[in-house]
PDB file of C-alpha atoms in Angstrom:
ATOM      1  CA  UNK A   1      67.158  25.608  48.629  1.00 43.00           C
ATOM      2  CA  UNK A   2      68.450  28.047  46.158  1.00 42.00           C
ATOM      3  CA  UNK A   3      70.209  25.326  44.457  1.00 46.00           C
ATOM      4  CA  UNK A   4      66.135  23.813  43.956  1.00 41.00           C
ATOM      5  CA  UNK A   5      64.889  27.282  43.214  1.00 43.00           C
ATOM      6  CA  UNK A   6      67.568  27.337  40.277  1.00 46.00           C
ATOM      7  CA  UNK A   7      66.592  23.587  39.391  1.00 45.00           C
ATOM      8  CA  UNK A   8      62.591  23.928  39.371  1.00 47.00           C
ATOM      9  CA  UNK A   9      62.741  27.294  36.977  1.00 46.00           C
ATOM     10  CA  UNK A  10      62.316  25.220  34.127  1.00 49.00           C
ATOM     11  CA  UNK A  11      59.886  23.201  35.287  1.00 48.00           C
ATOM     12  CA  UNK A  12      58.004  26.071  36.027  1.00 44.00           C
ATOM     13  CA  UNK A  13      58.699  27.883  32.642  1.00 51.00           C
ATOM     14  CA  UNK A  14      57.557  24.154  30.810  1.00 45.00           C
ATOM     15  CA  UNK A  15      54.320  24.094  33.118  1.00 40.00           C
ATOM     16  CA  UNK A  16      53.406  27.477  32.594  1.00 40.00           C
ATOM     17  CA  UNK A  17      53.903  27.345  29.219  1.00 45.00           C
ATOM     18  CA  UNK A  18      51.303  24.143  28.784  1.00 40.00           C
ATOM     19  CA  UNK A  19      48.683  25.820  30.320  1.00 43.00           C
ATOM     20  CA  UNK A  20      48.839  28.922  28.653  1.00 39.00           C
ATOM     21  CA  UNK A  21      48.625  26.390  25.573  1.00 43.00           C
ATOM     22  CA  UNK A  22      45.852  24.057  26.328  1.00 39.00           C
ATOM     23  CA  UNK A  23      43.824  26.881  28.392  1.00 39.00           C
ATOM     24  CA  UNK A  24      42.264  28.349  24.739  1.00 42.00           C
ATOM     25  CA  UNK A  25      41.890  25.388  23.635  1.00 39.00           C
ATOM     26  CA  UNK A  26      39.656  23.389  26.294  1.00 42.00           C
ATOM     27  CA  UNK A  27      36.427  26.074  25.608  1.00 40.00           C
ATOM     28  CA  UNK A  28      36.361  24.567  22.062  1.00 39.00           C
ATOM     29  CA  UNK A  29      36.333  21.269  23.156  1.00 40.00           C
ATOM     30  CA  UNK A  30      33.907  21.916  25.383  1.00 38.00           C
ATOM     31  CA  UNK A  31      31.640  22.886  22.762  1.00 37.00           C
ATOM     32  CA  UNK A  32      32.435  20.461  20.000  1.00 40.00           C
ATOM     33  CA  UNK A  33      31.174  17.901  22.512  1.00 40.00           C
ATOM     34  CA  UNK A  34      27.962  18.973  23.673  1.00 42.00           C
ATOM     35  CA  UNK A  35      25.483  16.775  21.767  1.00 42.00           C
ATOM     36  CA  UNK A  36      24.424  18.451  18.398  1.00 43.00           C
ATOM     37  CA  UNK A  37      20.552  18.659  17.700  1.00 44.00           C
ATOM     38  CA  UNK A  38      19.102  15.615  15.086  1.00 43.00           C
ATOM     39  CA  UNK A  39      18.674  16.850  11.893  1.00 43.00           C
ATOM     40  CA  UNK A  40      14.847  16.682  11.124  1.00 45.00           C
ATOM     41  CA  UNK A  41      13.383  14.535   8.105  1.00 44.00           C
ATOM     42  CA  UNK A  42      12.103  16.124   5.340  1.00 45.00           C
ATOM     43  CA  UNK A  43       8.749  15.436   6.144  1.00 43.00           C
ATOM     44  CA  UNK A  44       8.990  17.383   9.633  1.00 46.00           C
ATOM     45  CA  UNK A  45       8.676  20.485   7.685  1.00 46.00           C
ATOM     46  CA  UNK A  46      11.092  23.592   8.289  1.00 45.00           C
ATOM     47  CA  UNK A  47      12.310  24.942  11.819  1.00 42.00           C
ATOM     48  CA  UNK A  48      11.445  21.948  13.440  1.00 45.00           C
ATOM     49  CA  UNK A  49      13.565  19.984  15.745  1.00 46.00           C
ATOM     50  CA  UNK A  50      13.268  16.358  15.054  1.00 47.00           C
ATOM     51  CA  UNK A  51      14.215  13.702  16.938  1.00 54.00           C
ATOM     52  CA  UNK A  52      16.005  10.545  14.095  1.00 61.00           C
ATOM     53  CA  UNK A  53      15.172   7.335  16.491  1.00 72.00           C
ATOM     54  CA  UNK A  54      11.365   9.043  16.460  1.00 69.00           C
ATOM     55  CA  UNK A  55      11.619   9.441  12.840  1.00 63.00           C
ATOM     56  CA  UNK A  56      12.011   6.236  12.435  1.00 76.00           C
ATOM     57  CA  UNK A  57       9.983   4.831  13.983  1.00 72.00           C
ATOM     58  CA  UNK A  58       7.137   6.856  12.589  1.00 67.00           C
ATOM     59  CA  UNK A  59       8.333   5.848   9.283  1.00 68.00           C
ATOM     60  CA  UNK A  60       8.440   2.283   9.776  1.00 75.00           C
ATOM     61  CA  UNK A  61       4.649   2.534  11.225  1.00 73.00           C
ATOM     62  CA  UNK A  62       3.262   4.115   8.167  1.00 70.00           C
ATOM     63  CA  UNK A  63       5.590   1.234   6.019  1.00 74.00           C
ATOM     64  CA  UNK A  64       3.307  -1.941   8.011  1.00 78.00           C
ATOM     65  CA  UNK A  65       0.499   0.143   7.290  1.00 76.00           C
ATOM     66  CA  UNK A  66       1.170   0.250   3.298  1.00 74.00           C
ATOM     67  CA  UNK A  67      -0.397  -3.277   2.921  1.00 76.00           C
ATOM     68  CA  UNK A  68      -3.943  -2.416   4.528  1.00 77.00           C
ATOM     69  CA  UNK A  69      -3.408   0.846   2.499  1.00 76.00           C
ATOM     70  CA  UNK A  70      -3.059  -1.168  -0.816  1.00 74.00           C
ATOM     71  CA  UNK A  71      -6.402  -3.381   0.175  1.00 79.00           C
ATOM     72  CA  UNK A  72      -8.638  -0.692   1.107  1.00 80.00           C
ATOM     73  CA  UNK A  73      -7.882   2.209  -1.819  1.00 86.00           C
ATOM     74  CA  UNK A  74      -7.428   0.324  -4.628  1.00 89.00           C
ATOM     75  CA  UNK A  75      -8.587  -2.480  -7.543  1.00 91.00           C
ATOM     76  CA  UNK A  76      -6.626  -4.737  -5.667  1.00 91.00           C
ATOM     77  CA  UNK A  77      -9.424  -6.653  -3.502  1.00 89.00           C
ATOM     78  CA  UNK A  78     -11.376  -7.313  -6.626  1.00 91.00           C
ATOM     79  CA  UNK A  79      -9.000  -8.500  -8.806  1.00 92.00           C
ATOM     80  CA  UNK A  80      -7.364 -10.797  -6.340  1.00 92.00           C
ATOM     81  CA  UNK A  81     -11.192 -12.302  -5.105  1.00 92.00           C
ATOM     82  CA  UNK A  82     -11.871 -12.627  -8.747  1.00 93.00           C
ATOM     83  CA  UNK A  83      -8.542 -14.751  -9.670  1.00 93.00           C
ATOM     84  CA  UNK A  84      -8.893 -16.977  -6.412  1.00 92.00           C
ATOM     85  CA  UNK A  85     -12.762 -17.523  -7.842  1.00 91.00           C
ATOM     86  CA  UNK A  86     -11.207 -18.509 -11.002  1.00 91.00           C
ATOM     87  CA  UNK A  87      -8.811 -20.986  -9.799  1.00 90.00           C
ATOM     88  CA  UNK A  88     -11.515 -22.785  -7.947  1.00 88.00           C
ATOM     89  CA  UNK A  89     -13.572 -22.644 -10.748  1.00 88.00           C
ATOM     90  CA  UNK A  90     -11.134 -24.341 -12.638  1.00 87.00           C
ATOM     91  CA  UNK A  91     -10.656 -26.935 -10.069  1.00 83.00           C
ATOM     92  CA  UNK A  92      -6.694 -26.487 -10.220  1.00 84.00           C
ATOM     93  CA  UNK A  93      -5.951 -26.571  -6.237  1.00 78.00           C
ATOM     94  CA  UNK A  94      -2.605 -24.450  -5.955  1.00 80.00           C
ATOM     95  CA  UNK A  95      -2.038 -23.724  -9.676  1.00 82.00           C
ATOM     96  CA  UNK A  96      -1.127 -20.440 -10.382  1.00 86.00           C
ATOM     97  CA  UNK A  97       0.288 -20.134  -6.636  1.00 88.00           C
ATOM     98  CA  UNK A  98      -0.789 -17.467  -4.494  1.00 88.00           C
ATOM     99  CA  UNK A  99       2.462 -15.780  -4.870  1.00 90.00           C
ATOM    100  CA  UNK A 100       1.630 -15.603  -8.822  1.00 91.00           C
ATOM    101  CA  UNK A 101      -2.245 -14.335  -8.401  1.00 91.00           C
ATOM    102  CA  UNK A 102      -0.663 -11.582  -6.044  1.00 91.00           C
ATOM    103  CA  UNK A 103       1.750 -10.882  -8.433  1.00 91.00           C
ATOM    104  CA  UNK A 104      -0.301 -10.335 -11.335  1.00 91.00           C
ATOM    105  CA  UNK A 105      -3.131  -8.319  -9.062  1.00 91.00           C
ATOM    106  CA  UNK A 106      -0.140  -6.009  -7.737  1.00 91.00           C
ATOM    107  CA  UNK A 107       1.016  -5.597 -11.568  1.00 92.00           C
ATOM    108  CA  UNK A 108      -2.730  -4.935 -12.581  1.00 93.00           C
ATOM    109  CA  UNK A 109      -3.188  -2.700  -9.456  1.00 91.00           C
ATOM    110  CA  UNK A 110      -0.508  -0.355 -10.313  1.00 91.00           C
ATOM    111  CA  UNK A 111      -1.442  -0.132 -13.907  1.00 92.00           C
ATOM    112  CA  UNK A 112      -5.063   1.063 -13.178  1.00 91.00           C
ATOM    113  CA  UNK A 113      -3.779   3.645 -10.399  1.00 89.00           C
ATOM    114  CA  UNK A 114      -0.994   5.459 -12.496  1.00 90.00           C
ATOM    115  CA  UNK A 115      -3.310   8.144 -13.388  1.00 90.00           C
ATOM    116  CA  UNK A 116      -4.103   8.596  -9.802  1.00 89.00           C
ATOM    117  CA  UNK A 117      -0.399   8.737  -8.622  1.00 89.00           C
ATOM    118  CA  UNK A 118       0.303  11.028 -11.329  1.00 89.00           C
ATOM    119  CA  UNK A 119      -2.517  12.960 -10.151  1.00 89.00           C
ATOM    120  CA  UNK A 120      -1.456  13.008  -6.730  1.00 86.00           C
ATOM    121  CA  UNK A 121       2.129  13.545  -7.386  1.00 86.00           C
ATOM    122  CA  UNK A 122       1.465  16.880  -9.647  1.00 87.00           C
ATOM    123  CA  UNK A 123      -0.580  18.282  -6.537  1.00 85.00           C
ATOM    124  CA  UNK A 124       1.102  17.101  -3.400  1.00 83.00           C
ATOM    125  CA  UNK A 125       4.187  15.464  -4.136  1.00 82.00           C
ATOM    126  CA  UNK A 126       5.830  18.336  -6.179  1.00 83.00           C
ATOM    127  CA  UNK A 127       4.686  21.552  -4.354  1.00 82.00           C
ATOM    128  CA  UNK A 128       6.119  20.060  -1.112  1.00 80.00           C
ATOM    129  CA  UNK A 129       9.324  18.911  -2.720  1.00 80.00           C
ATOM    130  CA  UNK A 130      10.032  22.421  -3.835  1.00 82.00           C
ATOM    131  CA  UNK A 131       8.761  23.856  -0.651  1.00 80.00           C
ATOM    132  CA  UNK A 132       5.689  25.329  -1.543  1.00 83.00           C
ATOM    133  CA  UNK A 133       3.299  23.599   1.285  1.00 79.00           C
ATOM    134  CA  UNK A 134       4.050  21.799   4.258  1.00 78.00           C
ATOM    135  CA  UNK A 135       3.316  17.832   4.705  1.00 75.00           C
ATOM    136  CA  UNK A 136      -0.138  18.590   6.334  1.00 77.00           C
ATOM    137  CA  UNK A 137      -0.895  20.219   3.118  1.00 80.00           C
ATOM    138  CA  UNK A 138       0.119  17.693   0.947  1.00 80.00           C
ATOM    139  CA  UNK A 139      -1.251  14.973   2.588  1.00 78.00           C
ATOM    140  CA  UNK A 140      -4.539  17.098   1.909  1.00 82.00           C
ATOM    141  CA  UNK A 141      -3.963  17.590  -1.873  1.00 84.00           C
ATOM    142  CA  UNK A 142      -3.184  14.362  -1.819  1.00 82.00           C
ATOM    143  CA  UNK A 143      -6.170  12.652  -1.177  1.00 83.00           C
ATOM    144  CA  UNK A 144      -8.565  14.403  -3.205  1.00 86.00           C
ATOM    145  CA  UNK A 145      -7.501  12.250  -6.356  1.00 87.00           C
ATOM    146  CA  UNK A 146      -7.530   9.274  -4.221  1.00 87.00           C
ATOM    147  CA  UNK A 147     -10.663   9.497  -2.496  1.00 87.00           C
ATOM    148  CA  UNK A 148     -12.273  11.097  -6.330  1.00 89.00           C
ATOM    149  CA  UNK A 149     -11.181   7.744  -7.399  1.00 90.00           C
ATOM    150  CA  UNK A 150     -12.840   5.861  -4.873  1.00 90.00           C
ATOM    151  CA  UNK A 151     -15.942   7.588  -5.140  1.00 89.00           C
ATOM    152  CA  UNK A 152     -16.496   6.460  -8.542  1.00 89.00           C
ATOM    153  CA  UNK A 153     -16.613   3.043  -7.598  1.00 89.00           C
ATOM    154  CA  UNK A 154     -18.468   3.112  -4.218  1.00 89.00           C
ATOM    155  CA  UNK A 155     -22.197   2.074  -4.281  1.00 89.00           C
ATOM    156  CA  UNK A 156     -24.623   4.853  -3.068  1.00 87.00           C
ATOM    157  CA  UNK A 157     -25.865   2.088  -0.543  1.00 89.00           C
ATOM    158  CA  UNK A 158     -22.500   1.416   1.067  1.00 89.00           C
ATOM    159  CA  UNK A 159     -22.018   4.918   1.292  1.00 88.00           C
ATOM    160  CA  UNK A 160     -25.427   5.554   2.990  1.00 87.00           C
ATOM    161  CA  UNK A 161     -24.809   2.834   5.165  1.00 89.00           C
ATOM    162  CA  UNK A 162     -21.445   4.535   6.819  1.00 89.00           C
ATOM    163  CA  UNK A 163     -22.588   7.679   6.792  1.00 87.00           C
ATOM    164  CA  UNK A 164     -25.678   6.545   9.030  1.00 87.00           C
ATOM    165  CA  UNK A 165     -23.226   4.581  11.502  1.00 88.00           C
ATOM    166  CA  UNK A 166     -20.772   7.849  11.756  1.00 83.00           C
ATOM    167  CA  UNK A 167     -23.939   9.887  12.689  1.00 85.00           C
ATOM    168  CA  UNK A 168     -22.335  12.604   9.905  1.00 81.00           C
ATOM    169  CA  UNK A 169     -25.431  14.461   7.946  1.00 81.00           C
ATOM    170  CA  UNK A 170     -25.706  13.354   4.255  1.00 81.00           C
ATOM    171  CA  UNK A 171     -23.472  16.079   2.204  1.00 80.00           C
ATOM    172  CA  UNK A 172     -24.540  17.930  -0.605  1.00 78.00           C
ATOM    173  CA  UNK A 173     -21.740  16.770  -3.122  1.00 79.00           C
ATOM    174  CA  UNK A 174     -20.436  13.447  -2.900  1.00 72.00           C
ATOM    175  CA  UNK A 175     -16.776  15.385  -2.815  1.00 74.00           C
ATOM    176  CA  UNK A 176     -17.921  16.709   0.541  1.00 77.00           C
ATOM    177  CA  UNK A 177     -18.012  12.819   2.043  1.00 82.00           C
ATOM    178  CA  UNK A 178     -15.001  12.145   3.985  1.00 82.00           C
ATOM    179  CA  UNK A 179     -12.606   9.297   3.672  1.00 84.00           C
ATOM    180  CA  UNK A 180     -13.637   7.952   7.286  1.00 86.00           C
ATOM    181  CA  UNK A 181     -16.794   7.104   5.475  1.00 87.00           C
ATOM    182  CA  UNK A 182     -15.503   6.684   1.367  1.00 89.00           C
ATOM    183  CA  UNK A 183     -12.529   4.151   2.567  1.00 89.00           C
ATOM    184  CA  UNK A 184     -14.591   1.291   4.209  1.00 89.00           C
ATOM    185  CA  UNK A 185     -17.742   1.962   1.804  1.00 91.00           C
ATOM    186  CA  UNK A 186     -15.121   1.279  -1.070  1.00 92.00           C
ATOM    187  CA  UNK A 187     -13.816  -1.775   0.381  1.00 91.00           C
ATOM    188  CA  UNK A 188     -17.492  -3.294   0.905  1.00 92.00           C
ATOM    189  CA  UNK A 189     -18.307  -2.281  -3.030  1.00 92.00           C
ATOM    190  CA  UNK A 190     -15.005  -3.768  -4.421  1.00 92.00           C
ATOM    191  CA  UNK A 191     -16.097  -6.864  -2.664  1.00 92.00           C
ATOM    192  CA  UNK A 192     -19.574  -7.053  -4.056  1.00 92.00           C
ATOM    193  CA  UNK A 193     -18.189  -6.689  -7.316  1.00 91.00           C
ATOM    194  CA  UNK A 194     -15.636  -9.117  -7.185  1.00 91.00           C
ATOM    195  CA  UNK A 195     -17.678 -11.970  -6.078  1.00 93.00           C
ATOM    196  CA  UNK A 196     -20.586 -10.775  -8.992  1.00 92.00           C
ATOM    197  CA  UNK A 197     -17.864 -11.285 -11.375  1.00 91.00           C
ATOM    198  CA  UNK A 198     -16.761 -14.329  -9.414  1.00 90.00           C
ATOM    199  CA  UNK A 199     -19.737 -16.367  -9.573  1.00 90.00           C
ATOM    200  CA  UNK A 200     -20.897 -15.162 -13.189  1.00 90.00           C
ATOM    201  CA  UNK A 201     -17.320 -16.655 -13.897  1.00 89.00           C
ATOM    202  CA  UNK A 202     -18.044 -19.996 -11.781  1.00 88.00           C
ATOM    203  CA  UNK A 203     -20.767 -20.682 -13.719  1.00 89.00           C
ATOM    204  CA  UNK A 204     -19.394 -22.237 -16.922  1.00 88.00           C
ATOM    205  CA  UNK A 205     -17.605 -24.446 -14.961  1.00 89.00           C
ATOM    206  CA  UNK A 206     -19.878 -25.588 -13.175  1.00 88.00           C
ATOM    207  CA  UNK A 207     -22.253 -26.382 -16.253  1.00 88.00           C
ATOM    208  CA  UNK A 208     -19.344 -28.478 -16.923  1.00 87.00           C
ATOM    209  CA  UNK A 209     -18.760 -30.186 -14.155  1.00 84.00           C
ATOM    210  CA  UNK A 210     -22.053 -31.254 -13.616  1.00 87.00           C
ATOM    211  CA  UNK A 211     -22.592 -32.524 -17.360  1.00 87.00           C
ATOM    212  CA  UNK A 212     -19.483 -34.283 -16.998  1.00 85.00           C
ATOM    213  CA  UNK A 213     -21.463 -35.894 -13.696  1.00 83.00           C
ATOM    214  CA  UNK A 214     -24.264 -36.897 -15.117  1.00 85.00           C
ATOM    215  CA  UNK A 215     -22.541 -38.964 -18.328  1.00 84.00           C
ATOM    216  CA  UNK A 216     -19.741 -40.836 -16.130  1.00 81.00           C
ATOM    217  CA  UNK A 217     -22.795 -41.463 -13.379  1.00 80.00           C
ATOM    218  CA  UNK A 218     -25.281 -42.852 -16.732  1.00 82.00           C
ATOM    219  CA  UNK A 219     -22.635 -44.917 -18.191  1.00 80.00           C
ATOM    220  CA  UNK A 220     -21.991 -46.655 -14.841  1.00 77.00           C
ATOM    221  CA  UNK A 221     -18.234 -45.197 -14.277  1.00 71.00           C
ATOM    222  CA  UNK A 222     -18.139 -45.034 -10.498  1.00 70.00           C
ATOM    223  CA  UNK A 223     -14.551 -45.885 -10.098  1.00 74.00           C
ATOM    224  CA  UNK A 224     -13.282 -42.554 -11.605  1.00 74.00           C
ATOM    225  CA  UNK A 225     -14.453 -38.914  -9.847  1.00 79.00           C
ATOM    226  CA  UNK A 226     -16.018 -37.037 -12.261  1.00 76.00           C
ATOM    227  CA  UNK A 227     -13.888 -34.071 -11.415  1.00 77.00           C
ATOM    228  CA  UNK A 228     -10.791 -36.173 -12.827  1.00 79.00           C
ATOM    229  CA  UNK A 229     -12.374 -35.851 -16.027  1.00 82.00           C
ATOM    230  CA  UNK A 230     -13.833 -32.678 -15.648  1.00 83.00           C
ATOM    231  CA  UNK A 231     -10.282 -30.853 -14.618  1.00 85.00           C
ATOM    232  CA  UNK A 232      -8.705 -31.343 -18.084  1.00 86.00           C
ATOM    233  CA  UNK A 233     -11.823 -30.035 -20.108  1.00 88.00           C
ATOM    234  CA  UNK A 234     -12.239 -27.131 -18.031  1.00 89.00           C
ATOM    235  CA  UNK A 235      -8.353 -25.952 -18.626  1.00 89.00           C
ATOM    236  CA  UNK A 236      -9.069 -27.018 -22.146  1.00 90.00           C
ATOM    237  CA  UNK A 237     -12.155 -25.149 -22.862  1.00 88.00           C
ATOM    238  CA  UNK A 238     -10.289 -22.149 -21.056  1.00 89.00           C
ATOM    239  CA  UNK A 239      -7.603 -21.952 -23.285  1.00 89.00           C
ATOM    240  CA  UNK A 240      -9.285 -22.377 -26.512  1.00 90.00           C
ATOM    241  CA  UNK A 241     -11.186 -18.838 -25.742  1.00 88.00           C
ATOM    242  CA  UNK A 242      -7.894 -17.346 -24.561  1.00 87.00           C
ATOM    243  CA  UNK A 243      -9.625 -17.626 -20.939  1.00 87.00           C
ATOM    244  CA  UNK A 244      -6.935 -14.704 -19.715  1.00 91.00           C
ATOM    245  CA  UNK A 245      -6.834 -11.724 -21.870  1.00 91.00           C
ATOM    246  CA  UNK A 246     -10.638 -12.128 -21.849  1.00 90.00           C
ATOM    247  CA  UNK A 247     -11.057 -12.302 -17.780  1.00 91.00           C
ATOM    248  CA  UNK A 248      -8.334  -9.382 -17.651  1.00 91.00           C
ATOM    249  CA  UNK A 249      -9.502  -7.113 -20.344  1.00 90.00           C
ATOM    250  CA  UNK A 250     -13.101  -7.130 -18.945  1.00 88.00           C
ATOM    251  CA  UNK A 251     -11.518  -6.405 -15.693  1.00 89.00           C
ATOM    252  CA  UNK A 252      -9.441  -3.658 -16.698  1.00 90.00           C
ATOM    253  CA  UNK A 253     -12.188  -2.092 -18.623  1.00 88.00           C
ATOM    254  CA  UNK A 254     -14.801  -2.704 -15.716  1.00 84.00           C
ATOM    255  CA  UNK A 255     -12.554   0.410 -14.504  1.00 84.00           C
ATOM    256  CA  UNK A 256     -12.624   2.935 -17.467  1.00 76.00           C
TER     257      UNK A 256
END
């Protein structure tokens, strides 16, 4: 036994001596891995505990939601309705594509809205980049260029017509209407305008088409549609008055 007890001293020693080691050490393990609070987005606003995944999701949400956002508060409607007029009028079926026509609306679309975004990123976007307001705040600021815009363009009638269905009295200012009732009574003007200037564009066309009718149906040529004939004049006729910069200038200044 004493020859054990002299054998298992520096066992002993080596044991105590790893515990006395790893003892101070385990507390700061401990801690290290709880699970650390998710940093919070910028747009959660200071002292707030977000959660990432939640983030996230709340950011891809408002991302689907751009689209409808980019059909309801801005030129975008018209121009598009007024190009798709155009290509029918012309009687070219798929030329420009649809990918072109949304192209050139998107490009139009951000042209006329510049001053707005500039607008809205002097009053919102800056102050809550610096810190001065929080993101209900800006989203407030934010929409009084936006919905000053759309006010300019929205019929009275439209704007009657929502404010009657959202049982809301009629305001004293038109600044005082709020988007619930500006955004749809926007949409319903842009519309009205864009088939107005659809149809006053149809017409030439169609004055066309129908003399170009009448000649190939007197002269007895029934085995060739008249729109066969009519196509090429059309495109012709078009791009002799630089068909284009006319449709898009009048456009463009239909909103200055």
């Amino acid at each position: 036994m004493a020859d054990f007890a002299r054998a298992g001293k520096p066992r002993w020693r080596t044991l105590l001596t790893i515990t006395l080691t790893v003892l101070p050490v385990c507390p700061a393990a401990a801690v290290s891995s709880r699970p650390q609070a998710a940093p919070s987005l910028p747009w959660m606003g200071p002292g707030t505990n977000g959660s990432v995944p939640w983030n996230i999701v709340v950011l891809l949400t408002l991302l689907t939601l751009l689209p409808a956002l980019l059909l309801a508060m801005t030129p975008f409607a018209r121009l598009l309705v007024v190009f798709h007029f155009l290509r029918q009028a012309l009687g070219t079926q798929s030329t420009p594509t649809n990918q072109t026509l949304i192209g050139l609306s998107l490009i139009l679309t951000f042209f006329l809205m510049q001053p707005v975004m500039a607008d809205i990123r002097q009053v919102a976007v800056v102050p809550f980049e610096q810190g001065q307001i929080d993101a209900a705040a800006a989203v407030e600021r934010g929409a009084e260029p936006l919905r000053h815009f759309m006010l300019k363009y929205a019929r009275e009638k439209d704007l009657a017509l929502f404010l009657e269905l959202a049982k809301e009295p009629r305001p004293a200012r038109p600044e005082e209407v709020g988007m619930r009732v500006v955004v749809p009574a926007y949409i319903l003007s842009e519309l009205k305008a864009g088939f107005q200037i659809g149809a006053a564009l149809y017409l030439p066309f169609l004055a066309v088409d129908m003399v170009v009718a009448a000649i190939t149906t007197s002269i007895g040529m029934l085995q060739l549609p008249p729109v066969v004939i009519s196509t090429p004049l059309k495109i012709l006729l078009f791009v002799m008055v630089d068909g284009w910069n006319l449709l898009v200038g009048s456009l463009l200044k239909s909103f200055f």
